[in-house]
PDB file of C-alpha atoms in Angstrom:
ATOM      1  CA  UNK A1250      -8.247 -22.827  14.034  1.00 43.00           C
ATOM      2  CA  UNK A1251      -9.412 -22.009  10.494  1.00 42.00           C
ATOM      3  CA  UNK A1252     -10.756 -18.406  11.585  1.00 42.00           C
ATOM      4  CA  UNK A1253      -7.337 -17.472  12.636  1.00 42.00           C
ATOM      5  CA  UNK A1254      -5.502 -18.798   9.574  1.00 38.00           C
ATOM      6  CA  UNK A1255      -8.061 -17.189   7.403  1.00 40.00           C
ATOM      7  CA  UNK A1256      -7.536 -13.912   9.463  1.00 41.00           C
ATOM      8  CA  UNK A1257      -3.905 -14.083   8.953  1.00 42.00           C
ATOM      9  CA  UNK A1258      -3.908 -14.749   5.326  1.00 40.00           C
ATOM     10  CA  UNK A1259      -5.908 -11.574   4.722  1.00 39.00           C
ATOM     11  CA  UNK A1260      -2.314  -9.712   5.784  1.00 39.00           C
ATOM     12  CA  UNK A1261      -1.602 -10.801   2.225  1.00 40.00           C
ATOM     13  CA  UNK A1262      -3.882  -8.232   0.844  1.00 38.00           C
ATOM     14  CA  UNK A1263      -1.789  -5.159   2.173  1.00 37.00           C
ATOM     15  CA  UNK A1264       0.735  -6.232  -0.499  1.00 39.00           C
ATOM     16  CA  UNK A1265      -2.081  -6.515  -3.230  1.00 42.00           C
ATOM     17  CA  UNK A1266      -0.238  -3.503  -5.300  1.00 42.00           C
ATOM     18  CA  UNK A1267       2.868  -5.513  -5.053  1.00 41.00           C
ATOM     19  CA  UNK A1268       1.408  -8.972  -6.491  1.00 46.00           C
ATOM     20  CA  UNK A1269      -0.148  -7.345  -9.771  1.00 51.00           C
ATOM     21  CA  UNK A1270       2.953  -5.139 -10.530  1.00 68.00           C
ATOM     22  CA  UNK A1271       5.922  -4.170  -9.373  1.00 74.00           C
ATOM     23  CA  UNK A1272       6.647  -0.321  -8.917  1.00 73.00           C
ATOM     24  CA  UNK A1273      10.359   0.968  -8.619  1.00 78.00           C
ATOM     25  CA  UNK A1274      11.396   4.548  -8.129  1.00 79.00           C
ATOM     26  CA  UNK A1275      14.933   5.414  -9.451  1.00 80.00           C
ATOM     27  CA  UNK A1276      16.482   8.515  -7.902  1.00 78.00           C
ATOM     28  CA  UNK A1277      14.263  11.222  -5.924  1.00 87.00           C
ATOM     29  CA  UNK A1278      10.874  12.446  -6.284  1.00 89.00           C
ATOM     30  CA  UNK A1279       8.930  14.515  -4.087  1.00 90.00           C
ATOM     31  CA  UNK A1280       5.497  15.644  -4.432  1.00 91.00           C
ATOM     32  CA  UNK A1281       4.541  18.923  -2.508  1.00 90.00           C
ATOM     33  CA  UNK A1282       1.430  21.349  -2.641  1.00 88.00           C
ATOM     34  CA  UNK A1283       1.421  20.330  -6.492  1.00 91.00           C
ATOM     35  CA  UNK A1284       4.958  21.024  -6.932  1.00 94.00           C
ATOM     36  CA  UNK A1285       6.714  17.544  -8.140  1.00 95.00           C
ATOM     37  CA  UNK A1286      10.059  17.700  -7.921  1.00 95.00           C
ATOM     38  CA  UNK A1287      12.476  15.369 -10.011  1.00 94.00           C
ATOM     39  CA  UNK A1288      16.421  14.475  -9.244  1.00 92.00           C
ATOM     40  CA  UNK A1289      17.560  12.907 -12.548  1.00 88.00           C
ATOM     41  CA  UNK A1290      20.637  10.777 -12.706  1.00 82.00           C
ATOM     42  CA  UNK A1291      22.851  13.400 -13.272  1.00 85.00           C
ATOM     43  CA  UNK A1292      21.886  15.318 -10.256  1.00 87.00           C
ATOM     44  CA  UNK A1293      19.970  18.164 -11.990  1.00 92.00           C
ATOM     45  CA  UNK A1294      16.314  18.675 -10.743  1.00 94.00           C
ATOM     46  CA  UNK A1295      13.265  19.211 -12.690  1.00 96.00           C
ATOM     47  CA  UNK A1296      10.164  21.137 -11.288  1.00 97.00           C
ATOM     48  CA  UNK A1297       6.929  20.774 -12.461  1.00 97.00           C
ATOM     49  CA  UNK A1298       3.944  22.459 -11.106  1.00 95.00           C
ATOM     50  CA  UNK A1299       1.356  21.548 -13.893  1.00 94.00           C
ATOM     51  CA  UNK A1300       1.830  24.622 -15.746  1.00 95.00           C
ATOM     52  CA  UNK A1301       5.261  25.128 -16.015  1.00 96.00           C
ATOM     53  CA  UNK A1302       8.658  23.326 -16.257  1.00 97.00           C
ATOM     54  CA  UNK A1303      12.366  24.587 -14.695  1.00 97.00           C
ATOM     55  CA  UNK A1304      15.389  22.555 -14.594  1.00 96.00           C
ATOM     56  CA  UNK A1305      18.125  23.706 -12.310  1.00 95.00           C
ATOM     57  CA  UNK A1306      15.909  26.683 -11.453  1.00 94.00           C
ATOM     58  CA  UNK A1307      15.635  27.942 -14.977  1.00 96.00           C
ATOM     59  CA  UNK A1308      12.417  28.138 -17.019  1.00 97.00           C
ATOM     60  CA  UNK A1309      12.961  25.425 -20.115  1.00 96.00           C
ATOM     61  CA  UNK A1310      12.516  26.538 -23.293  1.00 95.00           C
ATOM     62  CA  UNK A1311       9.666  23.832 -24.836  1.00 96.00           C
ATOM     63  CA  UNK A1312       7.250  24.012 -27.626  1.00 96.00           C
ATOM     64  CA  UNK A1313       3.395  23.382 -26.644  1.00 96.00           C
ATOM     65  CA  UNK A1314       3.481  19.579 -27.128  1.00 97.00           C
ATOM     66  CA  UNK A1315       6.792  19.143 -25.340  1.00 97.00           C
ATOM     67  CA  UNK A1316       4.990  21.245 -22.608  1.00 97.00           C
ATOM     68  CA  UNK A1317       1.808  19.265 -22.853  1.00 97.00           C
ATOM     69  CA  UNK A1318       4.004  15.860 -21.999  1.00 97.00           C
ATOM     70  CA  UNK A1319       5.536  17.248 -18.751  1.00 97.00           C
ATOM     71  CA  UNK A1320       2.043  18.730 -17.744  1.00 97.00           C
ATOM     72  CA  UNK A1321       0.493  15.617 -18.360  1.00 97.00           C
ATOM     73  CA  UNK A1322       3.647  13.865 -16.484  1.00 96.00           C
ATOM     74  CA  UNK A1323       2.708  16.304 -13.442  1.00 96.00           C
ATOM     75  CA  UNK A1324      -1.233  15.431 -13.612  1.00 95.00           C
ATOM     76  CA  UNK A1325      -0.462  11.759 -13.866  1.00 93.00           C
ATOM     77  CA  UNK A1326       1.635  11.318 -10.979  1.00 92.00           C
ATOM     78  CA  UNK A1327      -0.791  14.024  -8.529  1.00 90.00           C
ATOM     79  CA  UNK A1328      -3.689  11.999  -9.638  1.00 90.00           C
ATOM     80  CA  UNK A1329      -2.268   8.204  -8.740  1.00 87.00           C
ATOM     81  CA  UNK A1330      -0.418   9.385  -5.410  1.00 83.00           C
ATOM     82  CA  UNK A1331      -3.877   9.374  -3.790  1.00 84.00           C
ATOM     83  CA  UNK A1332      -4.642   6.531  -5.650  1.00 85.00           C
ATOM     84  CA  UNK A1333      -2.008   4.357  -4.130  1.00 81.00           C
ATOM     85  CA  UNK A1334      -2.491   6.189  -0.919  1.00 81.00           C
ATOM     86  CA  UNK A1335      -5.909   4.816  -0.718  1.00 84.00           C
ATOM     87  CA  UNK A1336      -5.140   1.673  -1.650  1.00 83.00           C
ATOM     88  CA  UNK A1337      -2.974   0.998   0.788  1.00 79.00           C
ATOM     89  CA  UNK A1338      -5.321   2.121   3.502  1.00 82.00           C
ATOM     90  CA  UNK A1339      -7.881   0.152   2.208  1.00 85.00           C
ATOM     91  CA  UNK A1340      -5.967  -2.881   2.650  1.00 81.00           C
ATOM     92  CA  UNK A1341      -5.165  -1.833   5.781  1.00 79.00           C
ATOM     93  CA  UNK A1342      -8.341  -1.661   7.078  1.00 82.00           C
ATOM     94  CA  UNK A1343      -9.831  -4.859   5.473  1.00 83.00           C
ATOM     95  CA  UNK A1344      -6.959  -6.936   7.546  1.00 78.00           C
ATOM     96  CA  UNK A1345      -7.901  -5.292  10.546  1.00 79.00           C
ATOM     97  CA  UNK A1346     -11.986  -6.334   9.939  1.00 82.00           C
ATOM     98  CA  UNK A1347     -10.578 -10.033   9.202  1.00 80.00           C
ATOM     99  CA  UNK A1348      -8.419 -10.414  12.822  1.00 76.00           C
ATOM    100  CA  UNK A1349     -10.885  -8.182  14.628  1.00 78.00           C
ATOM    101  CA  UNK A1350     -13.795 -10.485  13.761  1.00 80.00           C
ATOM    102  CA  UNK A1351     -11.493 -13.834  14.218  1.00 76.00           C
ATOM    103  CA  UNK A1352     -10.354 -13.265  17.667  1.00 75.00           C
ATOM    104  CA  UNK A1353     -13.590 -11.801  18.594  1.00 78.00           C
ATOM    105  CA  UNK A1354     -15.270 -15.370  17.579  1.00 74.00           C
ATOM    106  CA  UNK A1355     -12.426 -16.798  20.028  1.00 71.00           C
ATOM    107  CA  UNK A1356     -11.785 -14.830  23.053  1.00 69.00           C
ATOM    108  CA  UNK A1357     -15.240 -13.084  23.155  1.00 70.00           C
ATOM    109  CA  UNK A1358     -16.213  -9.099  22.112  1.00 73.00           C
ATOM    110  CA  UNK A1359     -14.239  -6.533  24.064  1.00 69.00           C
ATOM    111  CA  UNK A1360     -11.150  -8.573  24.209  1.00 70.00           C
ATOM    112  CA  UNK A1361      -7.565  -7.006  25.280  1.00 74.00           C
ATOM    113  CA  UNK A1362      -5.982  -9.056  22.209  1.00 72.00           C
ATOM    114  CA  UNK A1363      -8.096  -7.064  19.778  1.00 75.00           C
ATOM    115  CA  UNK A1364      -7.785  -3.817  21.310  1.00 79.00           C
ATOM    116  CA  UNK A1365      -3.918  -4.164  21.151  1.00 78.00           C
ATOM    117  CA  UNK A1366      -4.447  -5.698  17.309  1.00 76.00           C
ATOM    118  CA  UNK A1367      -6.539  -2.897  16.098  1.00 79.00           C
ATOM    119  CA  UNK A1368      -4.206  -0.123  17.799  1.00 81.00           C
ATOM    120  CA  UNK A1369      -1.023  -1.623  16.208  1.00 77.00           C
ATOM    121  CA  UNK A1370      -3.266  -1.513  13.172  1.00 78.00           C
ATOM    122  CA  UNK A1371      -4.358   2.033  13.465  1.00 81.00           C
ATOM    123  CA  UNK A1372      -0.664   2.981  14.072  1.00 80.00           C
ATOM    124  CA  UNK A1373       0.059   1.468  10.821  1.00 77.00           C
ATOM    125  CA  UNK A1374      -2.665   3.362   9.108  1.00 80.00           C
ATOM    126  CA  UNK A1375      -1.562   6.561  10.730  1.00 83.00           C
ATOM    127  CA  UNK A1376       1.980   6.267   9.139  1.00 78.00           C
ATOM    128  CA  UNK A1377       0.824   5.590   5.738  1.00 78.00           C
ATOM    129  CA  UNK A1378      -1.264   8.600   5.722  1.00 83.00           C
ATOM    130  CA  UNK A1379       1.441  10.974   7.041  1.00 81.00           C
ATOM    131  CA  UNK A1380       3.467   9.452   4.308  1.00 78.00           C
ATOM    132  CA  UNK A1381       0.832  10.781   1.462  1.00 81.00           C
ATOM    133  CA  UNK A1382      -1.464  13.671   3.377  1.00 83.00           C
ATOM    134  CA  UNK A1383      -0.120  16.842   4.625  1.00 82.00           C
ATOM    135  CA  UNK A1384      -1.853  18.202   7.923  1.00 82.00           C
ATOM    136  CA  UNK A1385      -3.805  20.654   5.412  1.00 84.00           C
ATOM    137  CA  UNK A1386      -5.179  17.664   3.452  1.00 81.00           C
ATOM    138  CA  UNK A1387      -3.133  18.136   0.848  1.00 83.00           C
ATOM    139  CA  UNK A1388      -1.600  15.070  -1.157  1.00 83.00           C
ATOM    140  CA  UNK A1389       2.141  14.770  -0.946  1.00 83.00           C
ATOM    141  CA  UNK A1390       4.923  12.184  -1.243  1.00 81.00           C
ATOM    142  CA  UNK A1391       8.732  11.765  -0.875  1.00 82.00           C
ATOM    143  CA  UNK A1392      10.393   8.572  -2.757  1.00 79.00           C
ATOM    144  CA  UNK A1393      13.360   8.751   0.142  1.00 75.00           C
ATOM    145  CA  UNK A1394      11.130   7.593   2.631  1.00 68.00           C
ATOM    146  CA  UNK A1395      10.870   4.327   0.855  1.00 62.00           C
ATOM    147  CA  UNK A1396      14.062   1.707   0.881  1.00 53.00           C
ATOM    148  CA  UNK A1397      15.811   0.569  -2.094  1.00 50.00           C
ATOM    149  CA  UNK A1398      13.079   2.643  -4.156  1.00 44.00           C
ATOM    150  CA  UNK A1399      10.260   0.165  -3.764  1.00 49.00           C
ATOM    151  CA  UNK A1400       6.570   1.130  -3.409  1.00 51.00           C
ATOM    152  CA  UNK A1401       4.773  -0.214  -0.921  1.00 54.00           C
ATOM    153  CA  UNK A1402       6.593  -3.528  -1.375  1.00 53.00           C
ATOM    154  CA  UNK A1403       7.773  -5.882   0.765  1.00 59.00           C
ATOM    155  CA  UNK A1404       9.488  -3.572   3.711  1.00 62.00           C
ATOM    156  CA  UNK A1405       6.153  -2.300   4.068  1.00 62.00           C
ATOM    157  CA  UNK A1406       4.398  -5.953   4.354  1.00 64.00           C
ATOM    158  CA  UNK A1407       7.188  -7.508   6.666  1.00 71.00           C
ATOM    159  CA  UNK A1408       6.603  -4.665   9.263  1.00 69.00           C
ATOM    160  CA  UNK A1409       2.772  -5.273   9.103  1.00 68.00           C
ATOM    161  CA  UNK A1410       3.088  -9.019   9.744  1.00 71.00           C
ATOM    162  CA  UNK A1411       5.864  -8.397  12.508  1.00 74.00           C
ATOM    163  CA  UNK A1412       3.491  -6.448  14.428  1.00 69.00           C
ATOM    164  CA  UNK A1413       0.783  -8.546  14.405  1.00 69.00           C
ATOM    165  CA  UNK A1414       2.706 -12.102  14.816  1.00 73.00           C
ATOM    166  CA  UNK A1415       4.687 -10.161  17.871  1.00 74.00           C
ATOM    167  CA  UNK A1416       1.157  -9.200  19.619  1.00 68.00           C
ATOM    168  CA  UNK A1417      -0.157 -12.939  18.930  1.00 67.00           C
ATOM    169  CA  UNK A1418       2.803 -14.329  20.441  1.00 72.00           C
ATOM    170  CA  UNK A1419       2.364 -12.678  23.450  1.00 67.00           C
ATOM    171  CA  UNK A1420      -1.156 -13.474  23.993  1.00 66.00           C
ATOM    172  CA  UNK A1421      -0.745 -17.001  23.397  1.00 68.00           C
ATOM    173  CA  UNK A1422      -1.688 -17.375  27.253  1.00 70.00           C
ATOM    174  CA  UNK A1423      -4.469 -15.927  26.330  1.00 67.00           C
ATOM    175  CA  UNK A1424      -5.528 -17.942  23.501  1.00 66.00           C
ATOM    176  CA  UNK A1425      -5.071 -21.244  25.197  1.00 70.00           C
ATOM    177  CA  UNK A1426      -7.420 -19.943  28.219  1.00 69.00           C
ATOM    178  CA  UNK A1427      -9.974 -19.395  25.771  1.00 66.00           C
ATOM    179  CA  UNK A1428      -9.655 -22.939  23.846  1.00 65.00           C
ATOM    180  CA  UNK A1429      -9.485 -24.398  27.426  1.00 69.00           C
ATOM    181  CA  UNK A1430     -12.864 -22.357  28.272  1.00 67.00           C
ATOM    182  CA  UNK A1431     -14.355 -23.499  24.589  1.00 63.00           C
ATOM    183  CA  UNK A1432     -13.666 -27.281  25.596  1.00 62.00           C
ATOM    184  CA  UNK A1433     -15.000 -27.168  29.253  1.00 64.00           C
ATOM    185  CA  UNK A1434     -18.267 -25.626  27.962  1.00 62.00           C
ATOM    186  CA  UNK A1435     -18.760 -27.883  25.618  1.00 59.00           C
ATOM    187  CA  UNK A1436     -18.224 -30.931  27.756  1.00 61.00           C
ATOM    188  CA  UNK A1437     -14.878 -31.363  26.371  1.00 58.00           C
ATOM    189  CA  UNK A1438     -16.835 -31.972  22.793  1.00 62.00           C
ATOM    190  CA  UNK A1439     -13.776 -30.638  20.888  1.00 66.00           C
ATOM    191  CA  UNK A1440     -15.734 -31.719  17.488  1.00 72.00           C
ATOM    192  CA  UNK A1441     -18.042 -29.492  17.977  1.00 69.00           C
ATOM    193  CA  UNK A1442     -15.857 -26.285  18.790  1.00 66.00           C
ATOM    194  CA  UNK A1443     -13.708 -27.170  15.801  1.00 72.00           C
ATOM    195  CA  UNK A1444     -17.075 -27.717  13.683  1.00 74.00           C
ATOM    196  CA  UNK A1445     -18.323 -24.113  14.411  1.00 70.00           C
ATOM    197  CA  UNK A1446     -14.939 -22.623  14.169  1.00 71.00           C
ATOM    198  CA  UNK A1447     -14.592 -24.262  10.559  1.00 77.00           C
ATOM    199  CA  UNK A1448     -17.993 -22.655   9.816  1.00 78.00           C
ATOM    200  CA  UNK A1449     -17.040 -19.432  11.161  1.00 72.00           C
ATOM    201  CA  UNK A1450     -13.585 -19.720   9.396  1.00 73.00           C
ATOM    202  CA  UNK A1451     -14.980 -20.583   6.236  1.00 78.00           C
ATOM    203  CA  UNK A1452     -17.547 -17.701   6.378  1.00 78.00           C
ATOM    204  CA  UNK A1453     -14.833 -15.051   7.430  1.00 77.00           C
ATOM    205  CA  UNK A1454     -12.637 -16.186   4.388  1.00 79.00           C
ATOM    206  CA  UNK A1455     -15.355 -15.755   1.824  1.00 81.00           C
ATOM    207  CA  UNK A1456     -16.482 -12.575   3.137  1.00 80.00           C
ATOM    208  CA  UNK A1457     -12.450 -11.170   3.257  1.00 81.00           C
ATOM    209  CA  UNK A1458     -11.740 -12.728  -0.239  1.00 82.00           C
ATOM    210  CA  UNK A1459     -15.139 -10.679  -1.612  1.00 83.00           C
ATOM    211  CA  UNK A1460     -13.645  -7.801  -0.250  1.00 83.00           C
ATOM    212  CA  UNK A1461      -9.875  -8.371  -1.196  1.00 83.00           C
ATOM    213  CA  UNK A1462     -11.100  -8.893  -4.425  1.00 85.00           C
ATOM    214  CA  UNK A1463     -12.743  -5.215  -4.820  1.00 86.00           C
ATOM    215  CA  UNK A1464      -9.141  -3.582  -3.451  1.00 85.00           C
ATOM    216  CA  UNK A1465      -7.396  -6.159  -6.031  1.00 85.00           C
ATOM    217  CA  UNK A1466      -9.615  -4.771  -8.997  1.00 87.00           C
ATOM    218  CA  UNK A1467      -8.452  -1.031  -7.954  1.00 86.00           C
ATOM    219  CA  UNK A1468      -4.844  -2.371  -8.144  1.00 84.00           C
ATOM    220  CA  UNK A1469      -4.997  -3.762 -11.718  1.00 86.00           C
ATOM    221  CA  UNK A1470      -6.351  -0.146 -12.739  1.00 87.00           C
ATOM    222  CA  UNK A1471      -3.751   1.361 -10.851  1.00 86.00           C
ATOM    223  CA  UNK A1472      -0.793  -0.982 -12.550  1.00 86.00           C
ATOM    224  CA  UNK A1473      -2.398   0.184 -15.837  1.00 89.00           C
ATOM    225  CA  UNK A1474      -1.896   3.567 -14.466  1.00 90.00           C
ATOM    226  CA  UNK A1475       1.505   3.104 -13.740  1.00 88.00           C
ATOM    227  CA  UNK A1476       2.825   1.365 -16.823  1.00 90.00           C
ATOM    228  CA  UNK A1477       1.224   4.365 -18.778  1.00 93.00           C
ATOM    229  CA  UNK A1478       3.300   6.882 -16.673  1.00 92.00           C
ATOM    230  CA  UNK A1479       6.100   4.908 -17.659  1.00 91.00           C
ATOM    231  CA  UNK A1480       5.763   4.774 -21.038  1.00 93.00           C
ATOM    232  CA  UNK A1481       4.766   8.090 -20.638  1.00 96.00           C
ATOM    233  CA  UNK A1482       8.654   8.902 -19.427  1.00 95.00           C
ATOM    234  CA  UNK A1483       9.819   7.093 -22.704  1.00 95.00           C
ATOM    235  CA  UNK A1484       7.970   9.662 -24.726  1.00 97.00           C
ATOM    236  CA  UNK A1485       9.432  12.564 -23.186  1.00 97.00           C
ATOM    237  CA  UNK A1486      12.888  11.046 -23.391  1.00 95.00           C
ATOM    238  CA  UNK A1487      12.484  11.090 -27.240  1.00 96.00           C
ATOM    239  CA  UNK A1488      10.785  14.313 -27.515  1.00 97.00           C
ATOM    240  CA  UNK A1489      12.715  16.772 -25.225  1.00 97.00           C
ATOM    241  CA  UNK A1490      16.501  16.454 -25.816  1.00 95.00           C
ATOM    242  CA  UNK A1491      17.337  17.708 -22.218  1.00 95.00           C
ATOM    243  CA  UNK A1492      14.975  14.977 -20.832  1.00 95.00           C
ATOM    244  CA  UNK A1493      16.491  12.036 -22.466  1.00 93.00           C
ATOM    245  CA  UNK A1494      17.667  10.719 -18.939  1.00 89.00           C
ATOM    246  CA  UNK A1495      14.323  11.130 -17.314  1.00 91.00           C
ATOM    247  CA  UNK A1496      13.847   7.677 -16.297  1.00 89.00           C
ATOM    248  CA  UNK A1497      12.378   7.756 -12.409  1.00 88.00           C
ATOM    249  CA  UNK A1498       9.563   5.152 -12.663  1.00 86.00           C
ATOM    250  CA  UNK A1499       9.920   1.015 -13.391  1.00 83.00           C
ATOM    251  CA  UNK A1500       6.996  -1.061 -13.939  1.00 81.00           C
ATOM    252  CA  UNK A1501       7.428  -4.703 -13.949  1.00 74.00           C
ATOM    253  CA  UNK A1502       5.375  -7.866 -13.298  1.00 62.00           C
ATOM    254  CA  UNK A1503       6.128  -9.494 -10.316  1.00 55.00           C
ATOM    255  CA  UNK A1504       7.253 -13.149 -10.428  1.00 46.00           C
ATOM    256  CA  UNK A1505       3.951 -13.962  -8.423  1.00 45.00           C
ATOM    257  CA  UNK A1506       1.584 -13.025 -11.608  1.00 40.00           C
ATOM    258  CA  UNK A1507       3.592 -14.770 -14.405  1.00 34.00           C
TER     259      UNK A1507
END
């Protein structure tokens, strides 16, 4: 059963970003058609479009350096949003590949379980896509869609795992029949079957880990970018008195990485 175990462990790659660093969004942040709106702790609203800044609808009186800081903040958020989206989508695709290969090996090609699993994963992928991309293809983001301000954290991973576990449980009959057929065709030689599955599982795990390493490398770069955004907020706090309470992004090392 090593092949099944290997495929299941690939689900953890969906939370690869959370393993490297935890990002929490305090308050409400939206990005829509290049307009970035931040709801500050005191209920004031800051609108950035990459060229100007408006606080509660009024243009802010800023010098060149202050405006540069806010334009940089806008640019960083606009650049990071698709990176986060693509990282999550890559992880979902990797999980789909691992699961498909594992169950196809056990149940044969074009089995109903793989079709159902793929449909569930594609539904999740579609949900992620609509969270980050508008119909016209432009990037968008609304922090209100993420509970407790946590960005693609445990809730996302749990939903992913629950969907897969539910389908596997409903398909245990098919799995047991497949195991029975393997034993029958191998003349009852369970050791030969286990040896074949061990070999397949080892190869699958190696292939998936290599691809997961690529995703993790992207996550590490993303984490560095997020920390830079967090530091930029602190700089804005110091340089722009009217935004001394701007504190939307919090990045911390996860317990797994410490």
